[in-house]
Coordinates of C-alpha atoms and ligand atoms in Angstrom, one line a residue:
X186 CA 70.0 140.4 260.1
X187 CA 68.3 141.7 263.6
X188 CA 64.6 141.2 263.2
X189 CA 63.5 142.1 266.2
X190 CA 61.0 144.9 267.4
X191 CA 60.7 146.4 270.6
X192 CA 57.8 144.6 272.4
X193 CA 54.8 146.2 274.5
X194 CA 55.1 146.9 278.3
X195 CA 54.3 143.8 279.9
X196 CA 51.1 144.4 282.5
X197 CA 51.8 143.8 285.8
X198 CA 49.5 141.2 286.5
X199 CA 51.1 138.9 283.7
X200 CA 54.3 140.0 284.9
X201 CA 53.4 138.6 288.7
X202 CA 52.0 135.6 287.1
X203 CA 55.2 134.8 285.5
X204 CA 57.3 135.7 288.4
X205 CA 55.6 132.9 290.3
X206 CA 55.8 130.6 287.4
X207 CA 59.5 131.0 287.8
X208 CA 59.9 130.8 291.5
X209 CA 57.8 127.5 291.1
X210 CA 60.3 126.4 288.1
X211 CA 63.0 127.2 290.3
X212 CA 62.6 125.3 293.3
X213 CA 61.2 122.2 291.5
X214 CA 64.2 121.4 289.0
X215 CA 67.0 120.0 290.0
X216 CA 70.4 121.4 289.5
X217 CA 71.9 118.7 287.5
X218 CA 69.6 116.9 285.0
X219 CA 68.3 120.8 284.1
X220 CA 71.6 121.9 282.9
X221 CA 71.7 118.4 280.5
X222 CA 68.0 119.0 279.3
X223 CA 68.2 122.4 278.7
X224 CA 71.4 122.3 276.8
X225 CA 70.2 119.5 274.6
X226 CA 68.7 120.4 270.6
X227 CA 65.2 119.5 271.9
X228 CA 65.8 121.5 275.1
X229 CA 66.5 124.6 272.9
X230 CA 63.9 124.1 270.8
X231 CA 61.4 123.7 273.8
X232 CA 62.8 127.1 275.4
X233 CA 62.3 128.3 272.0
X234 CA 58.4 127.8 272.2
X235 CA 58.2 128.6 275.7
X236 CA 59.9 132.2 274.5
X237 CA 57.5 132.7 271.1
X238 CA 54.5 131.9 273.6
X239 CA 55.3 134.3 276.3
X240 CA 56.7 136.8 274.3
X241 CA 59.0 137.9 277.4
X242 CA 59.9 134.4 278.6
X243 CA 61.2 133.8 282.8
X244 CA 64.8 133.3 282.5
X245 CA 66.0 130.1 284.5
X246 CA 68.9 131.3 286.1
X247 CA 71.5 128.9 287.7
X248 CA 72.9 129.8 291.0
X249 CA 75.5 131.2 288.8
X250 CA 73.3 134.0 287.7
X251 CA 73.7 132.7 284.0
X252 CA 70.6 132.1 282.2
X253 CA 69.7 129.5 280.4
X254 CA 66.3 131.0 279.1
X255 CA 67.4 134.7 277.9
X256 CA 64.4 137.5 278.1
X257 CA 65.1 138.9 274.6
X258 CA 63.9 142.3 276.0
X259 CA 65.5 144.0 278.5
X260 CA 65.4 147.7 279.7
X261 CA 69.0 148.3 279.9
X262 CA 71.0 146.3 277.9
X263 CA 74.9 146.2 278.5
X264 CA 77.6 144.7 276.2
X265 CA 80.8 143.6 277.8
X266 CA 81.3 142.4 281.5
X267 CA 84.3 143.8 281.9
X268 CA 85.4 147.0 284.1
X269 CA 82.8 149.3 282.4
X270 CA 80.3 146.9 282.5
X271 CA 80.2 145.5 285.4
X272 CA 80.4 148.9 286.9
X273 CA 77.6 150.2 284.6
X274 CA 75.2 147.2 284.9
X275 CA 75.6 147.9 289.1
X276 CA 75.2 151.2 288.8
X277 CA 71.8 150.8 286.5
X278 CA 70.6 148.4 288.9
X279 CA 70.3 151.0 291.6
X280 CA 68.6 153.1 289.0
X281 CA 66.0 150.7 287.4
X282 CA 65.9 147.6 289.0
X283 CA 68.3 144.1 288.7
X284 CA 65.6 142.4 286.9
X285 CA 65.4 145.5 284.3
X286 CA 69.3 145.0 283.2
X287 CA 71.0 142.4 281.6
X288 CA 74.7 141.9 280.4
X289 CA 75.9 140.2 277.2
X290 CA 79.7 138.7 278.1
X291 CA 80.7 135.6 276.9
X292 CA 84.2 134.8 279.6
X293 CA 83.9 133.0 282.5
X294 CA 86.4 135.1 284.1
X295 CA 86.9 138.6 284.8
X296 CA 90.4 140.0 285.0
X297 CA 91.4 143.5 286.6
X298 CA 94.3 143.7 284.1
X299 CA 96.3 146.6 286.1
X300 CA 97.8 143.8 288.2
X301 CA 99.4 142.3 285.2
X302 CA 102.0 144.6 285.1
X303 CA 102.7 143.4 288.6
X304 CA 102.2 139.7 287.5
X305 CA 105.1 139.5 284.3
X306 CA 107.5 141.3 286.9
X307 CA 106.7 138.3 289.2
X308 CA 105.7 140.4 292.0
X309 CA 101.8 139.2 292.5
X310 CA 100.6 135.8 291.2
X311 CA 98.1 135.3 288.7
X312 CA 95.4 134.0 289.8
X313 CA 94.7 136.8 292.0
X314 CA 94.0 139.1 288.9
X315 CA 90.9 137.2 288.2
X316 CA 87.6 135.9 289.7
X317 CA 84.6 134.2 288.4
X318 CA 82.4 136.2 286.3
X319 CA 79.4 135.1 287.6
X320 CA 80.7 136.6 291.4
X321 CA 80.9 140.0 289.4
X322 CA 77.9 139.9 287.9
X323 CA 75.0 141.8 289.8
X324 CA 72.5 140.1 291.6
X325 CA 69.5 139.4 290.3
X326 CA 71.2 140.9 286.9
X327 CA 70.5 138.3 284.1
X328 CA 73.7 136.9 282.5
X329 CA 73.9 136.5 278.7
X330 CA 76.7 134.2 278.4
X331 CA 77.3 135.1 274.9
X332 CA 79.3 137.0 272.3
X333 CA 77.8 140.2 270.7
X334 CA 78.1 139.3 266.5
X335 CA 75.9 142.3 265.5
X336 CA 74.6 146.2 266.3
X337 CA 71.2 147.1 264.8
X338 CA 70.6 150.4 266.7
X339 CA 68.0 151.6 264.3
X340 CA 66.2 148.8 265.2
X341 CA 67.0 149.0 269.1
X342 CA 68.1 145.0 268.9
X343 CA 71.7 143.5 268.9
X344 CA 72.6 139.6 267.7
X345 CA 74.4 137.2 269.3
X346 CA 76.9 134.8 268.0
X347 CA 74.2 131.7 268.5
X348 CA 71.6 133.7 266.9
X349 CA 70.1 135.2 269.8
X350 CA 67.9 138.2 269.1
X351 CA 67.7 140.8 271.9
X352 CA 65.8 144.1 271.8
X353 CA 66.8 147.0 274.4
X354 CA 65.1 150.2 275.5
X355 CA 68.9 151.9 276.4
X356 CA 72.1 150.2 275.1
X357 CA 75.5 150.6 276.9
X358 CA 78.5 149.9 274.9
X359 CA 81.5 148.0 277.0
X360 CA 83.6 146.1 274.2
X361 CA 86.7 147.4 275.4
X362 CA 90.1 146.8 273.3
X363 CA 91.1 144.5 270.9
X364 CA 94.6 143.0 270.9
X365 CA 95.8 142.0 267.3
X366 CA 98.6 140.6 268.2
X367 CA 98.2 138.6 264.3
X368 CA 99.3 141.9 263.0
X369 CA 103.1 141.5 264.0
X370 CA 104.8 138.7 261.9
X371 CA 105.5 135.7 263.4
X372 CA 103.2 136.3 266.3
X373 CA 100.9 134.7 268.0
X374 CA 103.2 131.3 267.1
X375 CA 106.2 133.0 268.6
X376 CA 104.8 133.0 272.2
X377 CA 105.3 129.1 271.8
X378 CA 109.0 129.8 272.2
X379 CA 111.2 130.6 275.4
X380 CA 112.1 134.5 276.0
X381 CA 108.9 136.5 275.0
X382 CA 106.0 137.7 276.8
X383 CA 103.3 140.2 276.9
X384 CA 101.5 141.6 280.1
X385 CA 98.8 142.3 277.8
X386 CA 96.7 139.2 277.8
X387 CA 95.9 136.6 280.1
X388 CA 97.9 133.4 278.7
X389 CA 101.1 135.2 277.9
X390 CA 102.1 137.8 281.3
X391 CA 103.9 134.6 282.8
X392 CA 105.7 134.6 279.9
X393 CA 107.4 138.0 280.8
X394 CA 108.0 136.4 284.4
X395 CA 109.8 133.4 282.9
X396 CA 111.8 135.3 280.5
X397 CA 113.0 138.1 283.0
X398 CA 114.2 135.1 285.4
X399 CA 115.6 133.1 282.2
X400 CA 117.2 136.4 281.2
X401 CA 121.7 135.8 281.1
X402 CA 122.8 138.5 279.4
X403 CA 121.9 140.6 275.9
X404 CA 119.2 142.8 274.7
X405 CA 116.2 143.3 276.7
X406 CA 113.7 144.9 274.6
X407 CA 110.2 146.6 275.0
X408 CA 108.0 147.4 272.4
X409 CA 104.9 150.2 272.1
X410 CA 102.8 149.8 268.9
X411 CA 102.1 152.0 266.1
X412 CA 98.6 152.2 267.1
X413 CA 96.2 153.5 270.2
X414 CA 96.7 151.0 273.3
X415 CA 95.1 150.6 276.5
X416 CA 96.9 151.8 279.2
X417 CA 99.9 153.5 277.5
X418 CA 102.2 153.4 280.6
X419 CA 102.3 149.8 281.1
X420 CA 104.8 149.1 277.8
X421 CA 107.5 150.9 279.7
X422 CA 106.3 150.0 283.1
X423 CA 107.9 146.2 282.4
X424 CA 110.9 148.0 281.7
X425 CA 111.4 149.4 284.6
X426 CA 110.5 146.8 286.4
X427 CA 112.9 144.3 284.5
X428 CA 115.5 146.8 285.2
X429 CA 115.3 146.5 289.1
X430 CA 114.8 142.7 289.0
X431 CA 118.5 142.6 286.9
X432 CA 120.2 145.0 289.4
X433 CA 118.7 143.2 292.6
X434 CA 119.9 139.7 290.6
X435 CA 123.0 141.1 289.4
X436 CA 122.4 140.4 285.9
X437 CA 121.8 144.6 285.0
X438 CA 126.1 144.7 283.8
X439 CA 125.0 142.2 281.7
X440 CA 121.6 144.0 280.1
X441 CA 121.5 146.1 277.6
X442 CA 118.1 147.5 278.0
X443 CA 116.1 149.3 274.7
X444 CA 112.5 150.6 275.1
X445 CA 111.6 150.9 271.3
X446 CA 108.6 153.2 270.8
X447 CA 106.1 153.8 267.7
X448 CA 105.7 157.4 269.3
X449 CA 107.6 160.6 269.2
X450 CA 107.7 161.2 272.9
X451 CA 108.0 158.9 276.1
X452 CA 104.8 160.5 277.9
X453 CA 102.2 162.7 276.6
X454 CA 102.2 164.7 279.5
X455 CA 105.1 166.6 279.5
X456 CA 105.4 166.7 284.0
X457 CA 105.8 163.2 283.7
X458 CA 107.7 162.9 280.5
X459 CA 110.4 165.0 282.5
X460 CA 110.5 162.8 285.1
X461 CA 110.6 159.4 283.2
X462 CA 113.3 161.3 280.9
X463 CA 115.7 161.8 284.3
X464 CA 115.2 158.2 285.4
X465 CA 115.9 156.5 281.7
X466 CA 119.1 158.5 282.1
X467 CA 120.0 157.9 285.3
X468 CA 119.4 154.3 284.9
X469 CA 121.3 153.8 281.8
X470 CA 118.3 152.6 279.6
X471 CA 117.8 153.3 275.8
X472 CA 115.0 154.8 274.3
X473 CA 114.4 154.3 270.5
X474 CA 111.4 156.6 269.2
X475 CA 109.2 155.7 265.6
X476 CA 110.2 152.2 265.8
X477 CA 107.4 149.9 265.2
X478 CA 107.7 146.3 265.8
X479 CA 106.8 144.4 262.7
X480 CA 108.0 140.9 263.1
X481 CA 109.0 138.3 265.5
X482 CA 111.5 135.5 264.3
X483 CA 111.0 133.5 267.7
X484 CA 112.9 130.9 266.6
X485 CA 116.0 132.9 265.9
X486 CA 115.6 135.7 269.3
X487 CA 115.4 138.3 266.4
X488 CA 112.9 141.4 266.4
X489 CA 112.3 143.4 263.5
X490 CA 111.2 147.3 263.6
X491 CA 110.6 149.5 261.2
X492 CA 110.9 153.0 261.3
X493 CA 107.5 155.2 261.3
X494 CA 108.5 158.0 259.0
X495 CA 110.1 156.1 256.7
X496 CA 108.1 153.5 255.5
X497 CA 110.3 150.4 254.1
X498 CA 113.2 151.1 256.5
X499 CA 113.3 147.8 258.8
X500 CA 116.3 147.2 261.7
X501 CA 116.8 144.0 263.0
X502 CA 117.6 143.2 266.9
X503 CA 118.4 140.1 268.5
X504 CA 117.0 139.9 271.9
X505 CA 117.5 137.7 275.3
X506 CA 114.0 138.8 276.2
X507 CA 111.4 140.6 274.5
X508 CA 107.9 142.0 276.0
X509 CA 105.9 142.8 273.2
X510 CA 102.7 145.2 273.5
X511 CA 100.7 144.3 270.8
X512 CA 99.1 146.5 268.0
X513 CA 95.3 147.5 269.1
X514 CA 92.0 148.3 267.5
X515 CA 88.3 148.7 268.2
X516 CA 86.6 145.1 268.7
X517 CA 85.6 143.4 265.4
X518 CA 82.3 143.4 265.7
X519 CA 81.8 147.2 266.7
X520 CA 84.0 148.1 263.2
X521 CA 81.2 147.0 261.1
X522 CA 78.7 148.3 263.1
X523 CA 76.1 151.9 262.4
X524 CA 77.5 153.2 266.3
X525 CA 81.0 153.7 265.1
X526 CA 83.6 156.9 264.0
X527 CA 85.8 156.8 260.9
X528 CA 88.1 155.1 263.4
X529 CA 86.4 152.0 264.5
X530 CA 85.3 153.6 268.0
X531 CA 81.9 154.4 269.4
X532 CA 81.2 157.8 268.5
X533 CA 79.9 159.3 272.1
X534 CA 79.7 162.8 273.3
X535 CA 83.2 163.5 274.7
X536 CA 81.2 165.2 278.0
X537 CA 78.0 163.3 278.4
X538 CA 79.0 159.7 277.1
X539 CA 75.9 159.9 274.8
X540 CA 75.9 158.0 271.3
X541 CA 76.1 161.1 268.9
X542 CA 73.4 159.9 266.5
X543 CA 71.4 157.6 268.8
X544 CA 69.9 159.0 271.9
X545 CA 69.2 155.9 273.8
X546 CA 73.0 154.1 273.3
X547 CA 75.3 155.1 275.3
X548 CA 79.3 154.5 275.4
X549 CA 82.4 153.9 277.9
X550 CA 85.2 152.8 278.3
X551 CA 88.6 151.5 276.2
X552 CA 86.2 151.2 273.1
X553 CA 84.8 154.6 272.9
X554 CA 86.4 157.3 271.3
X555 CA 86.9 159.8 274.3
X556 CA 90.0 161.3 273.2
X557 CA 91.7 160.7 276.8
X558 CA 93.9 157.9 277.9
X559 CA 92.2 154.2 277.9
X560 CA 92.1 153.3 281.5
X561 CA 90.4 151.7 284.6
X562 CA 90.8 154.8 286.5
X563 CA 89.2 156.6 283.1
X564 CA 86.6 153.9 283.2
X565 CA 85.9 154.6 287.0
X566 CA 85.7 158.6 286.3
X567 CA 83.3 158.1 283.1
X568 CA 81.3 155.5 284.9
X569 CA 79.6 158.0 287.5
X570 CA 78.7 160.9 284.8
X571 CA 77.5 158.0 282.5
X572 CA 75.2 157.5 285.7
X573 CA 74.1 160.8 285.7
X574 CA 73.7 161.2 282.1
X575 CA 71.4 157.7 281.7
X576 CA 69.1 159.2 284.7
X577 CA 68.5 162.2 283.0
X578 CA 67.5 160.8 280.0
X579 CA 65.7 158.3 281.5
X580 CA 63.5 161.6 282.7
X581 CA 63.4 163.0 279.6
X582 CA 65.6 165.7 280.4
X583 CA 69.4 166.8 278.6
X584 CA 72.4 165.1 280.2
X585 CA 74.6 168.1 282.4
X586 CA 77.2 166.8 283.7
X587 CA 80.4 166.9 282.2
X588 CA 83.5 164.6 281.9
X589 CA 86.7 166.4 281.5
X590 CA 88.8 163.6 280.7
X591 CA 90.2 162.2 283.8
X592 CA 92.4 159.4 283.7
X593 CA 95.6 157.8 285.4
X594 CA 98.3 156.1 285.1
X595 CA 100.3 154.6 288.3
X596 CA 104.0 154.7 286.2
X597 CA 105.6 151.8 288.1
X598 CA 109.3 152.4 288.5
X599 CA 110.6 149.8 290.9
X600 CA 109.4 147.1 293.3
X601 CA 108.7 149.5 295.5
X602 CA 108.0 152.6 293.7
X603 CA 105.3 154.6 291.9
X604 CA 104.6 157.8 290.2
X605 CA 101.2 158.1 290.0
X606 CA 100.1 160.4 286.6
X607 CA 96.6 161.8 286.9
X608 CA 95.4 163.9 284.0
X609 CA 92.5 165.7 282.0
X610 CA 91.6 165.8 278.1
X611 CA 93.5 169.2 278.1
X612 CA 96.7 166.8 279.3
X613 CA 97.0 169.1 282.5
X614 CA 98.0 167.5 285.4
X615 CA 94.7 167.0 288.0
X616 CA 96.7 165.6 291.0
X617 CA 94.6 163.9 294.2
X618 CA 97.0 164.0 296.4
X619 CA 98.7 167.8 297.7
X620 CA 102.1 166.3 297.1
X621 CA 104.4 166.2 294.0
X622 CA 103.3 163.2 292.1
X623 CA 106.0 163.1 289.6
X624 CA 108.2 162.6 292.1
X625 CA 109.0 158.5 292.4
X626 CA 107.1 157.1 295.5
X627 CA 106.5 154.0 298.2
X628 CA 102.8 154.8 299.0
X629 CA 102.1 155.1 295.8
X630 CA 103.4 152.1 295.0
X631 CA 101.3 150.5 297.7
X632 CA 98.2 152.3 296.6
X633 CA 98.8 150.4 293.1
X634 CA 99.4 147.2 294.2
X635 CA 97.3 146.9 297.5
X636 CA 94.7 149.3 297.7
X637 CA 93.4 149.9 293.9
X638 CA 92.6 146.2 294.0
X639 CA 90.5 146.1 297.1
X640 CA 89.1 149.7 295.8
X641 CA 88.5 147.8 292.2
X642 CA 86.9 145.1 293.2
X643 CA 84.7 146.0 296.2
X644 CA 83.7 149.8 295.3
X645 CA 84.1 150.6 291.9
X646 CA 82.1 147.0 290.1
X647 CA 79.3 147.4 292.4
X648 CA 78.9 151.1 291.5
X649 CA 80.3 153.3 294.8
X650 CA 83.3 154.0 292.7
X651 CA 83.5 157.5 290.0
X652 CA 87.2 158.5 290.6
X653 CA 89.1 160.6 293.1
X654 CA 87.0 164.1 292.5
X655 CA 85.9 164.2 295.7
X656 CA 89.0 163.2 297.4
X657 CA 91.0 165.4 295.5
X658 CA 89.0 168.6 296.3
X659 CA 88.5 167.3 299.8
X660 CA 92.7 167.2 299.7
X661 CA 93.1 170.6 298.3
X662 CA 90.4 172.1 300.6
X663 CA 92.3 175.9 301.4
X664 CA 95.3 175.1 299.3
X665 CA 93.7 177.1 295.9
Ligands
FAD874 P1 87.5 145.6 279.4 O1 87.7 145.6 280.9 O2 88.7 145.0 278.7 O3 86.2 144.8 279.1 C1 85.7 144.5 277.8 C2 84.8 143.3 278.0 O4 84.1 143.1 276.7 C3 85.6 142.0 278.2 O5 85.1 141.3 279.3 C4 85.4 141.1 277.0 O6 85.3 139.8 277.2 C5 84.0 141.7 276.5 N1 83.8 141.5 275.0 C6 84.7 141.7 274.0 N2 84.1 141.4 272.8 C7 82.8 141.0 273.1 C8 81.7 140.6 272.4 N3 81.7 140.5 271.0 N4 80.5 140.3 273.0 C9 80.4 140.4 274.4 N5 81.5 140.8 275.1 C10 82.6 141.1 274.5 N6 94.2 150.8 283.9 C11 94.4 151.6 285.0 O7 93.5 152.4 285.3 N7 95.5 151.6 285.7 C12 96.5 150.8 285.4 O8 97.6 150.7 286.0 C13 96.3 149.9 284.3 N8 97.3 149.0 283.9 C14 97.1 148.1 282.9 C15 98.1 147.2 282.6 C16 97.8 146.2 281.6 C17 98.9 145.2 281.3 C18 96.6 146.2 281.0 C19 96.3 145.1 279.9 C20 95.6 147.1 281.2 C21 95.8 148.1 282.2 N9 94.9 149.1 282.5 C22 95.1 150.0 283.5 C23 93.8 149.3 281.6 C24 92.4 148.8 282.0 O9 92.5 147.4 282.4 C25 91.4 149.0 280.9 O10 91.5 150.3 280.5 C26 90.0 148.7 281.4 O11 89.9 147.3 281.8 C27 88.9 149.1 280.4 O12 87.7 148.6 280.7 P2 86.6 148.3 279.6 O13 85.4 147.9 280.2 O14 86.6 149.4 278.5 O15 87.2 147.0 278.8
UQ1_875 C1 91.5 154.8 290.0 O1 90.4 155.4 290.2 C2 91.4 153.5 289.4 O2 90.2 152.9 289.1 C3 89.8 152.0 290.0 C4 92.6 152.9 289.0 O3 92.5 151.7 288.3 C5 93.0 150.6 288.6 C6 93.9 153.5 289.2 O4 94.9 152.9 288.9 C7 93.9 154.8 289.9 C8 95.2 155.4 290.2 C9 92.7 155.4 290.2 C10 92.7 156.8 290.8 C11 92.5 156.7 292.3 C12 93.2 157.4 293.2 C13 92.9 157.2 294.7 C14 94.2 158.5 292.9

């Protein structure tokens, strides 16, 4: 259980006074023997005394920005350093000061999954998806290198999975998506075999890249789960993708291609549903709707589905390759926490981004429950009214402005080409650019595969990037 309280304002005499007991800490430790001594039992306990006797202890922080000596108070507390977090946690460090935010994230890298979809199609490598956290992190914007084990919002204090104890005066919530891929049979074992992969996670998208160039001649199949995912284009994405590789290796005579979905419908917007629709049949690919993949015998290349409205009723396939998206939930640790809906999911204001039933926690990203699409590009839209939201509150006064939903998917088609699906919570089209967007395209390819990664990484995780708004009104300027 969280025990902790929310401590008094720290006067700013004591705070200078500790600030200079750090700098002198700082430049008279050396590197090495202070990452053996302070990660040794007496060590802990030391930093433990130091903490109880300073109330608001100096964190030591490594030139890695990860600290060894957590404050267990901060002013804006953010869980999750992944794309919402990073970009919050930069965005409240203009607002209150790096020393005043701190972010709980226990990887050492950070991925910008879009390229993924790029990576198990062999076009970008790998290692260019991810960097070290610690060059992500914020500067001066403490580190918690950590895993979030528990929510006590009534108490304004989260626990960490070594016991920390760490009290807030706001709370951001950036948990993101969890991938159960222990739900399908068989699975996570199978990805030991040859000919499966998954662009969903880190240590199985070269999989898809090995299987699509081990690929001779059968099934290819694709699966979508019977269960919210994060970005719901990239299942079919693959597809595509595989398709083009077979023609340009001439294996496609010899693949028979099956996208087998958990859904009713190929697209929830129905502009680019039409358009996806035209190319599956133009490019001879089969579409299987309310099948849900339940099983993977890896050993045997056999997939089992079993059909959504009729409970029971299993099909088995035999596959040369098989991309599996796995089944997806709310993280663990948020299910059993006071902050969530029915559903597993923060429960935030769908316009404000404002905890329902606690004023001062605050939600974004893939583990909220804005009813829109989970994306970066969501992410990047919700991160600058979040902004706005937090400062008003942070005055006192009610949260204005409003999120309509924005999010986007670039639907990758081919090697070269894009159709880049932009939408609102209504599931109206809200294009950027004054062209047809459903229309299959080469800059927007490039836009995915070149720009948003420059765009991501520079601009949007150090806070100078909310979404196209601006762009797209500056676009449409005289057309309305
Ligand atoms: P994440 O970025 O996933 O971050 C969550 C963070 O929380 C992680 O760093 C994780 O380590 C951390 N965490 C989890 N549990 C704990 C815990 N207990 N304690 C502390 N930290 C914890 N989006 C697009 O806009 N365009 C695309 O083309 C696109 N394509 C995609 C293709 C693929 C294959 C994938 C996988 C995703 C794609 N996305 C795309 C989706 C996009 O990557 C996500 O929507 C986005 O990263 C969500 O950001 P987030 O901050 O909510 O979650
Ligand atoms: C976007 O803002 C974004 O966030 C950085 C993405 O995530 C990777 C996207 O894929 C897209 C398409 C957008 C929207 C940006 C423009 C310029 C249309």
């Amino acid at each position: 259980m969280c025990l902790c309280v929310l401590p008094s304002p720290v006067p700013r005499a004591l705070h200078l006074r500790r600030l200079k007991c750090r700098l002198k800490l700082r430049s008279s430790v050396k590197m090495t023997p202070l990452v053996a001594v302070v990660s040794s039992p007496h060590a802990r306990l030391f930093t433990c005394f130091f903490r109880l006797g300073a109330q608001q202890a100096s964190p030591l922080q490594l030139h890695t920005g990860t600290s060894l000596a957590a404050k267990n108070y901060h002013e804006v507390l953010v869980l999750g350093g992944g794309s919402g977090g990073i970009t919050m946690a930069s965005r409240m460090k203009k607002r209150v000061g790096a020393e005043n935010v701190a972010i709980i994230e226990p990887s050492e890298r950070h991925f910008y999954q879009p390229i993924w979809t790029l990576v198990g199609a062999g076009a970008k490598q790998l290692s260019s998806s991810g960097r070290p956290t610690a060059s992500v992190i914020p500067s001066g914007v403490e580190w918690i290198k950590d895993r979030v084990a528990e929510l006590s919002p009534d108490k304004n204090c989260i626990r960490t999975d070594t016991g920390k104890e760490i009290s807030y005066k706001y709370l951001i919530i950036a948990l993101g998506i969890q991938l159960d891929y222990g739900k399908i049979k068989g699975l996570p074992e199978g990805f030991s075999q040859p000919k499966i992969g998954s662009n969903y996670s880190v240590g199985t998208v070269e999989k898809t890249w090995r299987a699509l160039q081990d690929f001779k001649e059968g099934n290819a199949i694709f699966t979508f789960p019977n269960t919210p995912v994060k970005c719901a284009g990239a299942p079919q994405k693959i597809m595509y993708l595989s398709e083009d590789y077979f023609r340009k290796t001439g294996k496609r005579s010899k693949a028979n291609i099956i996208f087998n979905t958990s859904l009713g419908s190929i697209f929830g917007v129905k502009k680019y549903a039409d358009a996806l629709l035209e190319i599956i049949q133009e490019r001879n690919l089969t579409v299987n709707y309310k099948q849900n993949l339940i099983e993977v015998r890896a050993d045997k290349q056999e997939a089992v589905f079993e059909n959504v409205d009729k409970p029971g009723e299993t099909q088995v396939i035999s596959y040369e390759m098989l991309h599996v998206t796995p089944p997806m939930s709310a993280p663990d640790v948020l299910k059993k926490s006071p902050v969530v809906d029915d559903a597993g999911w923060v429960d935030v204001d769908k316009e404000t981004l404002q905890h329902k039933k606690y004023s001062n926690v605050f939600g974004i990203g893939d583990c909220t429950n804005l009813p829109t699409s989970k994306t970066a590009a969501a992410v990047a839209a919700q991160s600058g009214i979040l902004d706005r939201t937090m400062s008003l509150v942070m005055k006192n006064e009610a949260p204005m402005k409003k999120y309509d939903g924005y999010t986007s998917c670039p639907l990758v088609t081919s090697y070269n080409r894009v159709i880049l699906a932009e939408f609102d919570y209504n599931l109206q089209p809200m294009e950027t650019f004054p062209f047809d967007q459903s229309k299959q395209r080469l800059s927007m390819y490039l836009m995915k595969a070149d720009m948003m990664p420059f765009l991501y990484w520079n601009m949007m995780l150090r806070g100078y990037w909310g979404g196209p708004a601006f762009l797209r009104k500056l676009l449409h300027l005289g057309m309305s």
